[in-house]
Amino acid sequence: MRVIGITGTIGSGKSTVAGFLGELGARVIDADEVGHEVYLPGTDGWKAVVEAFGEGVIAPDGTVDRHKLGEIVFKNPAALAKLNSIVHPLITKKVQSRLKELRQKETRIVVLEAALLIEAGWSPLVDEIWVTTAPESVIHKRLAAKRELSHSQIQARIKMQLPLSEQTKWAGRVIDTNIPLPELETRVAALWRKLKQKTDSS
């Protein structure tokens, strides 16, 4: 089984690339979705987050309001470090469990999509890291449209991640997503073919 880690700055196109790979046959693990599970009411993660940040981060439906939590942690590096120390070990455990299950099923190619793949120390879980990139102006447009974040909110989130220059040091491949979607899909398909050849011959 070959595991590809896809990472990059928020809004850089990770989900788009991972989605294309999923359509081509890869099994995709989205660390953000796994993170949602960690925040479910009654779980150890939920209890620890509420204890650390107060009941003000609880949404009306009882889940952790990630928007409210984000407003706290993305303005305060110490608060973000505290949150990461709570959730990263829990997410790591879940990701490791899923990788084990997929390996037992003899899955050939798995994609782990994670914005904080490097920062969370998950690089040992993958065989190769692909970093998605886009100009900051494009990232701002994407996030303003998709997540309705303000300029300052976007900047705060970008600032909390590793700079692109550091991310690319870990990269086996850098993918520029600032191209028309059909062209990006064609490029990802070409990478998939190479990946399959490499995996099938190993």
JSON list of C-alpha atoms in Angstrom, two decimals:
[
{"chain": "A", "resi": 1, "resn": "MET", "atom": "CA", "xyz": [0.00, 0.00, 0.00]},
{"chain": "A", "resi": 2, "resn": "ARG", "atom": "CA", "xyz": [1.27, 3.46, -0.89]},
{"chain": "A", "resi": 3, "resn": "VAL", "atom": "CA", "xyz": [0.12, 6.47, 1.14]},
{"chain": "A", "resi": 4, "resn": "ILE", "atom": "CA", "xyz": [0.28, 9.95, -0.36]},
{"chain": "A", "resi": 5, "resn": "GLY", "atom": "CA", "xyz": [0.03, 12.89, 2.01]},
{"chain": "A", "resi": 6, "resn": "ILE", "atom": "CA", "xyz": [-1.51, 16.00, 0.49]},
{"chain": "A", "resi": 7, "resn": "THR", "atom": "CA", "xyz": [-0.90, 19.22, 2.34]},
{"chain": "A", "resi": 8, "resn": "GLY", "atom": "CA", "xyz": [-0.63, 22.94, 1.68]},
{"chain": "A", "resi": 9, "resn": "THR", "atom": "CA", "xyz": [-1.82, 26.30, 2.89]},
{"chain": "A", "resi": 10, "resn": "ILE", "atom": "CA", "xyz": [-5.53, 26.72, 3.62]},
{"chain": "A", "resi": 11, "resn": "GLY", "atom": "CA", "xyz": [-7.33, 27.38, 0.33]},
{"chain": "A", "resi": 12, "resn": "SER", "atom": "CA", "xyz": [-4.48, 26.06, -1.82]},
{"chain": "A", "resi": 13, "resn": "GLY", "atom": "CA", "xyz": [-6.53, 23.30, -3.47]},
{"chain": "A", "resi": 14, "resn": "LYS", "atom": "CA", "xyz": [-5.82, 20.22, -1.32]},
{"chain": "A", "resi": 15, "resn": "SER", "atom": "CA", "xyz": [-9.41, 18.98, -1.37]},
{"chain": "A", "resi": 16, "resn": "THR", "atom": "CA", "xyz": [-9.69, 19.47, -5.13]},
{"chain": "A", "resi": 17, "resn": "VAL", "atom": "CA", "xyz": [-6.58, 17.40, -5.83]},
{"chain": "A", "resi": 18, "resn": "ALA", "atom": "CA", "xyz": [-7.58, 14.75, -3.27]},
{"chain": "A", "resi": 19, "resn": "GLY", "atom": "CA", "xyz": [-11.05, 14.65, -4.80]},
{"chain": "A", "resi": 20, "resn": "PHE", "atom": "CA", "xyz": [-9.66, 13.99, -8.28]},
{"chain": "A", "resi": 21, "resn": "LEU", "atom": "CA", "xyz": [-7.49, 11.18, -6.90]},
{"chain": "A", "resi": 22, "resn": "GLY", "atom": "CA", "xyz": [-10.51, 9.72, -5.11]},
{"chain": "A", "resi": 23, "resn": "GLU", "atom": "CA", "xyz": [-12.47, 9.69, -8.37]},
{"chain": "A", "resi": 24, "resn": "LEU", "atom": "CA", "xyz": [-9.57, 7.86, -10.02]},
{"chain": "A", "resi": 25, "resn": "GLY", "atom": "CA", "xyz": [-9.60, 5.11, -7.40]},
{"chain": "A", "resi": 26, "resn": "ALA", "atom": "CA", "xyz": [-7.61, 6.24, -4.36]},
{"chain": "A", "resi": 27, "resn": "ARG", "atom": "CA", "xyz": [-9.06, 5.84, -0.87]},
{"chain": "A", "resi": 28, "resn": "VAL", "atom": "CA", "xyz": [-9.09, 9.30, 0.70]},
{"chain": "A", "resi": 29, "resn": "ILE", "atom": "CA", "xyz": [-8.76, 10.03, 4.41]},
{"chain": "A", "resi": 30, "resn": "ASP", "atom": "CA", "xyz": [-9.66, 13.66, 5.14]},
{"chain": "A", "resi": 31, "resn": "ALA", "atom": "CA", "xyz": [-8.01, 14.69, 8.40]},
{"chain": "A", "resi": 32, "resn": "ASP", "atom": "CA", "xyz": [-10.50, 17.55, 8.74]},
{"chain": "A", "resi": 33, "resn": "GLU", "atom": "CA", "xyz": [-13.41, 15.09, 8.69]},
{"chain": "A", "resi": 34, "resn": "VAL", "atom": "CA", "xyz": [-11.60, 12.93, 11.24]},
{"chain": "A", "resi": 35, "resn": "GLY", "atom": "CA", "xyz": [-11.20, 16.08, 13.31]},
{"chain": "A", "resi": 36, "resn": "HIS", "atom": "CA", "xyz": [-14.99, 16.58, 13.26]},
{"chain": "A", "resi": 37, "resn": "GLU", "atom": "CA", "xyz": [-15.36, 13.13, 14.84]},
{"chain": "A", "resi": 38, "resn": "VAL", "atom": "CA", "xyz": [-12.99, 14.16, 17.63]},
{"chain": "A", "resi": 39, "resn": "TYR", "atom": "CA", "xyz": [-15.33, 17.06, 18.49]},
{"chain": "A", "resi": 40, "resn": "LEU", "atom": "CA", "xyz": [-18.52, 14.98, 18.70]},
{"chain": "A", "resi": 41, "resn": "PRO", "atom": "CA", "xyz": [-20.49, 15.46, 21.96]},
{"chain": "A", "resi": 42, "resn": "GLY", "atom": "CA", "xyz": [-19.52, 13.11, 24.75]},
{"chain": "A", "resi": 43, "resn": "THR", "atom": "CA", "xyz": [-16.17, 12.11, 23.27]},
{"chain": "A", "resi": 44, "resn": "ASP", "atom": "CA", "xyz": [-12.88, 12.60, 25.10]},
{"chain": "A", "resi": 45, "resn": "GLY", "atom": "CA", "xyz": [-11.96, 15.31, 22.59]},
{"chain": "A", "resi": 46, "resn": "TRP", "atom": "CA", "xyz": [-15.20, 17.21, 23.16]},
{"chain": "A", "resi": 47, "resn": "LYS", "atom": "CA", "xyz": [-14.79, 17.06, 26.94]},
{"chain": "A", "resi": 48, "resn": "ALA", "atom": "CA", "xyz": [-11.16, 18.21, 26.81]},
{"chain": "A", "resi": 49, "resn": "VAL", "atom": "CA", "xyz": [-11.90, 21.10, 24.42]},
{"chain": "A", "resi": 50, "resn": "VAL", "atom": "CA", "xyz": [-14.86, 22.36, 26.46]},
{"chain": "A", "resi": 51, "resn": "GLU", "atom": "CA", "xyz": [-12.82, 22.08, 29.66]},
{"chain": "A", "resi": 52, "resn": "ALA", "atom": "CA", "xyz": [-9.96, 24.03, 28.08]},
{"chain": "A", "resi": 53, "resn": "PHE", "atom": "CA", "xyz": [-11.94, 26.74, 26.26]},
{"chain": "A", "resi": 54, "resn": "GLY", "atom": "CA", "xyz": [-15.24, 26.96, 28.12]},
{"chain": "A", "resi": 55, "resn": "GLU", "atom": "CA", "xyz": [-18.87, 26.25, 27.33]},
{"chain": "A", "resi": 56, "resn": "GLY", "atom": "CA", "xyz": [-18.94, 29.27, 25.02]},
{"chain": "A", "resi": 57, "resn": "VAL", "atom": "CA", "xyz": [-17.54, 27.07, 22.25]},
{"chain": "A", "resi": 58, "resn": "ILE", "atom": "CA", "xyz": [-20.56, 24.73, 22.36]},
{"chain": "A", "resi": 59, "resn": "ALA", "atom": "CA", "xyz": [-23.02, 25.13, 19.47]},
{"chain": "A", "resi": 60, "resn": "PRO", "atom": "CA", "xyz": [-26.82, 24.91, 20.01]},
{"chain": "A", "resi": 61, "resn": "ASP", "atom": "CA", "xyz": [-26.79, 21.29, 18.79]},
{"chain": "A", "resi": 62, "resn": "GLY", "atom": "CA", "xyz": [-24.24, 20.36, 21.46]},
{"chain": "A", "resi": 63, "resn": "THR", "atom": "CA", "xyz": [-21.26, 20.02, 19.13]},
{"chain": "A", "resi": 64, "resn": "VAL", "atom": "CA", "xyz": [-18.13, 22.15, 19.34]},
{"chain": "A", "resi": 65, "resn": "ASP", "atom": "CA", "xyz": [-18.68, 25.32, 17.30]},
{"chain": "A", "resi": 66, "resn": "ARG", "atom": "CA", "xyz": [-15.49, 25.26, 15.24]},
{"chain": "A", "resi": 67, "resn": "HIS", "atom": "CA", "xyz": [-16.06, 28.82, 14.03]},
{"chain": "A", "resi": 68, "resn": "LYS", "atom": "CA", "xyz": [-16.16, 30.15, 17.61]},
{"chain": "A", "resi": 69, "resn": "LEU", "atom": "CA", "xyz": [-13.19, 27.99, 18.54]},
{"chain": "A", "resi": 70, "resn": "GLY", "atom": "CA", "xyz": [-11.32, 29.29, 15.50]},
{"chain": "A", "resi": 71, "resn": "GLU", "atom": "CA", "xyz": [-11.95, 32.88, 16.57]},
{"chain": "A", "resi": 72, "resn": "ILE", "atom": "CA", "xyz": [-10.16, 32.08, 19.83]},
{"chain": "A", "resi": 73, "resn": "VAL", "atom": "CA", "xyz": [-7.21, 30.01, 18.64]},
{"chain": "A", "resi": 74, "resn": "PHE", "atom": "CA", "xyz": [-6.30, 31.77, 15.39]},
{"chain": "A", "resi": 75, "resn": "LYS", "atom": "CA", "xyz": [-5.67, 35.00, 17.29]},
{"chain": "A", "resi": 76, "resn": "ASN", "atom": "CA", "xyz": [-3.62, 33.34, 20.01]},
{"chain": "A", "resi": 77, "resn": "PRO", "atom": "CA", "xyz": [-0.66, 31.02, 19.26]},
{"chain": "A", "resi": 78, "resn": "ALA", "atom": "CA", "xyz": [-0.68, 29.67, 22.83]},
{"chain": "A", "resi": 79, "resn": "ALA", "atom": "CA", "xyz": [-4.38, 28.78, 22.58]},
{"chain": "A", "resi": 80, "resn": "LEU", "atom": "CA", "xyz": [-3.79, 27.10, 19.21]},
{"chain": "A", "resi": 81, "resn": "ALA", "atom": "CA", "xyz": [-0.91, 25.08, 20.66]},
{"chain": "A", "resi": 82, "resn": "LYS", "atom": "CA", "xyz": [-3.17, 24.02, 23.53]},
{"chain": "A", "resi": 83, "resn": "LEU", "atom": "CA", "xyz": [-5.92, 22.94, 21.12]},
{"chain": "A", "resi": 84, "resn": "ASN", "atom": "CA", "xyz": [-3.46, 21.03, 18.94]},
{"chain": "A", "resi": 85, "resn": "SER", "atom": "CA", "xyz": [-2.06, 19.24, 21.98]},
{"chain": "A", "resi": 86, "resn": "ILE", "atom": "CA", "xyz": [-5.59, 18.00, 22.70]},
{"chain": "A", "resi": 87, "resn": "VAL", "atom": "CA", "xyz": [-6.83, 17.03, 19.24]},
{"chain": "A", "resi": 88, "resn": "HIS", "atom": "CA", "xyz": [-3.73, 15.98, 17.30]},
{"chain": "A", "resi": 89, "resn": "PRO", "atom": "CA", "xyz": [-3.06, 12.81, 19.35]},
{"chain": "A", "resi": 90, "resn": "LEU", "atom": "CA", "xyz": [-6.73, 11.82, 19.01]},
{"chain": "A", "resi": 91, "resn": "ILE", "atom": "CA", "xyz": [-6.75, 12.43, 15.25]},
{"chain": "A", "resi": 92, "resn": "THR", "atom": "CA", "xyz": [-3.44, 10.58, 14.90]},
{"chain": "A", "resi": 93, "resn": "LYS", "atom": "CA", "xyz": [-4.90, 7.53, 16.62]},
{"chain": "A", "resi": 94, "resn": "LYS", "atom": "CA", "xyz": [-7.96, 7.51, 14.33]},
{"chain": "A", "resi": 95, "resn": "VAL", "atom": "CA", "xyz": [-5.87, 8.00, 11.17]},
{"chain": "A", "resi": 96, "resn": "GLN", "atom": "CA", "xyz": [-3.50, 5.19, 12.18]},
{"chain": "A", "resi": 97, "resn": "SER", "atom": "CA", "xyz": [-6.49, 2.91, 12.78]},
{"chain": "A", "resi": 98, "resn": "ARG", "atom": "CA", "xyz": [-7.95, 3.68, 9.34]},
{"chain": "A", "resi": 99, "resn": "LEU", "atom": "CA", "xyz": [-4.62, 3.12, 7.63]},
{"chain": "A", "resi": 100, "resn": "LYS", "atom": "CA", "xyz": [-4.33, -0.23, 9.39]},
{"chain": "A", "resi": 101, "resn": "GLU", "atom": "CA", "xyz": [-7.81, -1.24, 8.22]},
{"chain": "A", "resi": 102, "resn": "LEU", "atom": "CA", "xyz": [-7.06, -0.23, 4.63]},
{"chain": "A", "resi": 103, "resn": "ARG", "atom": "CA", "xyz": [-3.76, -2.11, 4.70]},
{"chain": "A", "resi": 104, "resn": "GLN", "atom": "CA", "xyz": [-5.56, -5.24, 5.91]},
{"chain": "A", "resi": 105, "resn": "LYS", "atom": "CA", "xyz": [-7.98, -4.85, 2.98]},
{"chain": "A", "resi": 106, "resn": "GLU", "atom": "CA", "xyz": [-4.95, -4.71, 0.66]},
{"chain": "A", "resi": 107, "resn": "THR", "atom": "CA", "xyz": [-5.83, -1.22, -0.55]},
{"chain": "A", "resi": 108, "resn": "ARG", "atom": "CA", "xyz": [-3.29, -0.10, -3.14]},
{"chain": "A", "resi": 109, "resn": "ILE", "atom": "CA", "xyz": [-3.27, 3.71, -2.89]},
{"chain": "A", "resi": 110, "resn": "VAL", "atom": "CA", "xyz": [-4.42, 5.90, -0.01]},
{"chain": "A", "resi": 111, "resn": "VAL", "atom": "CA", "xyz": [-4.49, 9.70, 0.14]},
{"chain": "A", "resi": 112, "resn": "LEU", "atom": "CA", "xyz": [-4.21, 11.46, 3.50]},
{"chain": "A", "resi": 113, "resn": "GLU", "atom": "CA", "xyz": [-5.39, 15.04, 3.07]},
{"chain": "A", "resi": 114, "resn": "ALA", "atom": "CA", "xyz": [-4.25, 17.21, 5.98]},
{"chain": "A", "resi": 115, "resn": "ALA", "atom": "CA", "xyz": [-3.54, 20.93, 6.21]},
{"chain": "A", "resi": 116, "resn": "LEU", "atom": "CA", "xyz": [-1.25, 20.33, 9.20]},
{"chain": "A", "resi": 117, "resn": "LEU", "atom": "CA", "xyz": [0.31, 17.08, 8.01]},
{"chain": "A", "resi": 118, "resn": "ILE", "atom": "CA", "xyz": [3.84, 18.34, 8.63]},
{"chain": "A", "resi": 119, "resn": "GLU", "atom": "CA", "xyz": [3.10, 20.40, 11.75]},
{"chain": "A", "resi": 120, "resn": "ALA", "atom": "CA", "xyz": [1.19, 17.53, 13.38]},
{"chain": "A", "resi": 121, "resn": "GLY", "atom": "CA", "xyz": [4.09, 15.13, 12.83]},
{"chain": "A", "resi": 122, "resn": "TRP", "atom": "CA", "xyz": [2.17, 12.86, 10.46]},
{"chain": "A", "resi": 123, "resn": "SER", "atom": "CA", "xyz": [4.89, 12.64, 7.80]},
{"chain": "A", "resi": 124, "resn": "PRO", "atom": "CA", "xyz": [5.97, 9.15, 9.05]},
{"chain": "A", "resi": 125, "resn": "LEU", "atom": "CA", "xyz": [2.45, 7.92, 8.19]},
{"chain": "A", "resi": 126, "resn": "VAL", "atom": "CA", "xyz": [2.90, 8.64, 4.47]},
{"chain": "A", "resi": 127, "resn": "ASP", "atom": "CA", "xyz": [5.28, 7.48, 1.76]},
{"chain": "A", "resi": 128, "resn": "GLU", "atom": "CA", "xyz": [5.33, 10.74, -0.16]},
{"chain": "A", "resi": 129, "resn": "ILE", "atom": "CA", "xyz": [4.13, 14.31, 0.41]},
{"chain": "A", "resi": 130, "resn": "TRP", "atom": "CA", "xyz": [2.47, 16.42, -2.26]},
{"chain": "A", "resi": 131, "resn": "VAL", "atom": "CA", "xyz": [2.14, 20.15, -1.54]},
{"chain": "A", "resi": 132, "resn": "THR", "atom": "CA", "xyz": [-0.57, 22.19, -3.26]},
{"chain": "A", "resi": 133, "resn": "THR", "atom": "CA", "xyz": [0.13, 25.86, -3.95]},
{"chain": "A", "resi": 134, "resn": "ALA", "atom": "CA", "xyz": [-1.64, 28.96, -5.24]},
{"chain": "A", "resi": 135, "resn": "PRO", "atom": "CA", "xyz": [-0.87, 32.70, -5.09]},
{"chain": "A", "resi": 136, "resn": "GLU", "atom": "CA", "xyz": [-2.04, 34.34, -1.87]},
{"chain": "A", "resi": 137, "resn": "SER", "atom": "CA", "xyz": [-4.44, 36.58, -3.81]},
{"chain": "A", "resi": 138, "resn": "VAL", "atom": "CA", "xyz": [-6.12, 33.47, -5.27]},
{"chain": "A", "resi": 139, "resn": "ILE", "atom": "CA", "xyz": [-6.27, 31.83, -1.84]},
{"chain": "A", "resi": 140, "resn": "HIS", "atom": "CA", "xyz": [-7.99, 34.94, -0.45]},
{"chain": "A", "resi": 141, "resn": "LYS", "atom": "CA", "xyz": [-10.59, 34.89, -3.24]},
{"chain": "A", "resi": 142, "resn": "ARG", "atom": "CA", "xyz": [-11.29, 31.19, -2.72]},
{"chain": "A", "resi": 143, "resn": "LEU", "atom": "CA", "xyz": [-11.70, 31.47, 1.04]},
{"chain": "A", "resi": 144, "resn": "ALA", "atom": "CA", "xyz": [-13.74, 34.67, 0.91]},
{"chain": "A", "resi": 145, "resn": "ALA", "atom": "CA", "xyz": [-16.17, 32.97, -1.48]},
{"chain": "A", "resi": 146, "resn": "LYS", "atom": "CA", "xyz": [-16.22, 29.47, 0.02]},
{"chain": "A", "resi": 147, "resn": "ARG", "atom": "CA", "xyz": [-15.92, 30.09, 3.75]},
{"chain": "A", "resi": 148, "resn": "GLU", "atom": "CA", "xyz": [-17.00, 33.72, 3.97]},
{"chain": "A", "resi": 149, "resn": "LEU", "atom": "CA", "xyz": [-13.87, 34.65, 5.91]},
{"chain": "A", "resi": 150, "resn": "SER", "atom": "CA", "xyz": [-12.65, 38.23, 6.21]},
{"chain": "A", "resi": 151, "resn": "HIS", "atom": "CA", "xyz": [-9.20, 39.30, 5.06]},
{"chain": "A", "resi": 152, "resn": "SER", "atom": "CA", "xyz": [-7.91, 39.39, 8.66]},
{"chain": "A", "resi": 153, "resn": "GLN", "atom": "CA", "xyz": [-9.38, 35.95, 9.43]},
{"chain": "A", "resi": 154, "resn": "ILE", "atom": "CA", "xyz": [-7.71, 34.48, 6.35]},
{"chain": "A", "resi": 155, "resn": "GLN", "atom": "CA", "xyz": [-4.38, 36.09, 7.24]},
{"chain": "A", "resi": 156, "resn": "ALA", "atom": "CA", "xyz": [-4.58, 34.73, 10.78]},
{"chain": "A", "resi": 157, "resn": "ARG", "atom": "CA", "xyz": [-5.12, 31.19, 9.49]},
{"chain": "A", "resi": 158, "resn": "ILE", "atom": "CA", "xyz": [-2.33, 31.42, 6.94]},
{"chain": "A", "resi": 159, "resn": "LYS", "atom": "CA", "xyz": [0.04, 32.80, 9.58]},
{"chain": "A", "resi": 160, "resn": "MET", "atom": "CA", "xyz": [-0.56, 29.79, 11.82]},
{"chain": "A", "resi": 161, "resn": "GLN", "atom": "CA", "xyz": [0.64, 27.34, 9.15]},
{"chain": "A", "resi": 162, "resn": "LEU", "atom": "CA", "xyz": [4.16, 26.58, 8.02]},
{"chain": "A", "resi": 163, "resn": "PRO", "atom": "CA", "xyz": [5.34, 29.00, 5.31]},
{"chain": "A", "resi": 164, "resn": "LEU", "atom": "CA", "xyz": [5.21, 27.56, 1.81]},
{"chain": "A", "resi": 165, "resn": "SER", "atom": "CA", "xyz": [9.01, 27.65, 1.64]},
{"chain": "A", "resi": 166, "resn": "GLU", "atom": "CA", "xyz": [9.12, 25.24, 4.60]},
{"chain": "A", "resi": 167, "resn": "GLN", "atom": "CA", "xyz": [6.32, 23.02, 3.31]},
{"chain": "A", "resi": 168, "resn": "THR", "atom": "CA", "xyz": [8.02, 22.52, -0.05]},
{"chain": "A", "resi": 169, "resn": "LYS", "atom": "CA", "xyz": [11.16, 21.20, 1.69]},
{"chain": "A", "resi": 170, "resn": "TRP", "atom": "CA", "xyz": [9.09, 18.14, 2.58]},
{"chain": "A", "resi": 171, "resn": "ALA", "atom": "CA", "xyz": [7.49, 17.81, -0.83]},
{"chain": "A", "resi": 172, "resn": "GLY", "atom": "CA", "xyz": [8.03, 14.95, -3.21]},
{"chain": "A", "resi": 173, "resn": "ARG", "atom": "CA", "xyz": [5.83, 16.91, -5.57]},
{"chain": "A", "resi": 174, "resn": "VAL", "atom": "CA", "xyz": [4.53, 20.49, -5.71]},
{"chain": "A", "resi": 175, "resn": "ILE", "atom": "CA", "xyz": [1.21, 21.05, -7.50]},
{"chain": "A", "resi": 176, "resn": "ASP", "atom": "CA", "xyz": [0.23, 24.54, -8.67]},
{"chain": "A", "resi": 177, "resn": "THR", "atom": "CA", "xyz": [-3.57, 24.67, -8.56]},
{"chain": "A", "resi": 178, "resn": "ASN", "atom": "CA", "xyz": [-3.87, 28.15, -10.06]},
{"chain": "A", "resi": 179, "resn": "ILE", "atom": "CA", "xyz": [-4.89, 26.77, -13.45]},
{"chain": "A", "resi": 180, "resn": "PRO", "atom": "CA", "xyz": [-8.28, 25.96, -15.03]},
{"chain": "A", "resi": 181, "resn": "LEU", "atom": "CA", "xyz": [-9.94, 22.98, -13.33]},
{"chain": "A", "resi": 182, "resn": "PRO", "atom": "CA", "xyz": [-9.96, 20.76, -16.45]},
{"chain": "A", "resi": 183, "resn": "GLU", "atom": "CA", "xyz": [-6.22, 21.34, -16.83]},
{"chain": "A", "resi": 184, "resn": "LEU", "atom": "CA", "xyz": [-5.61, 20.55, -13.16]},
{"chain": "A", "resi": 185, "resn": "GLU", "atom": "CA", "xyz": [-7.69, 17.38, -13.49]},
{"chain": "A", "resi": 186, "resn": "THR", "atom": "CA", "xyz": [-5.58, 16.31, -16.49]},
{"chain": "A", "resi": 187, "resn": "ARG", "atom": "CA", "xyz": [-2.36, 16.91, -14.54]},
{"chain": "A", "resi": 188, "resn": "VAL", "atom": "CA", "xyz": [-3.61, 14.94, -11.56]},
{"chain": "A", "resi": 189, "resn": "ALA", "atom": "CA", "xyz": [-4.66, 12.09, -13.86]},
{"chain": "A", "resi": 190, "resn": "ALA", "atom": "CA", "xyz": [-1.12, 11.99, -15.28]},
{"chain": "A", "resi": 191, "resn": "LEU", "atom": "CA", "xyz": [0.32, 11.87, -11.75]},
{"chain": "A", "resi": 192, "resn": "TRP", "atom": "CA", "xyz": [-2.13, 9.09, -10.90]},
{"chain": "A", "resi": 193, "resn": "ARG", "atom": "CA", "xyz": [-0.94, 6.98, -13.81]},
{"chain": "A", "resi": 194, "resn": "LYS", "atom": "CA", "xyz": [2.68, 7.34, -12.67]},
{"chain": "A", "resi": 195, "resn": "LEU", "atom": "CA", "xyz": [1.66, 6.57, -9.10]},
{"chain": "A", "resi": 196, "resn": "LYS", "atom": "CA", "xyz": [-0.19, 3.42, -10.14]},
{"chain": "A", "resi": 197, "resn": "GLN", "atom": "CA", "xyz": [2.77, 2.23, -12.19]},
{"chain": "A", "resi": 198, "resn": "LYS", "atom": "CA", "xyz": [5.09, 2.78, -9.24]},
{"chain": "A", "resi": 199, "resn": "THR", "atom": "CA", "xyz": [2.70, 1.05, -6.82]},
{"chain": "A", "resi": 200, "resn": "ASP", "atom": "CA", "xyz": [1.92, -1.90, -9.09]},
{"chain": "A", "resi": 201, "resn": "SER", "atom": "CA", "xyz": [5.61, -2.58, -9.72]},
{"chain": "A", "resi": 202, "resn": "SER", "atom": "CA", "xyz": [6.55, -2.54, -6.03]}
]
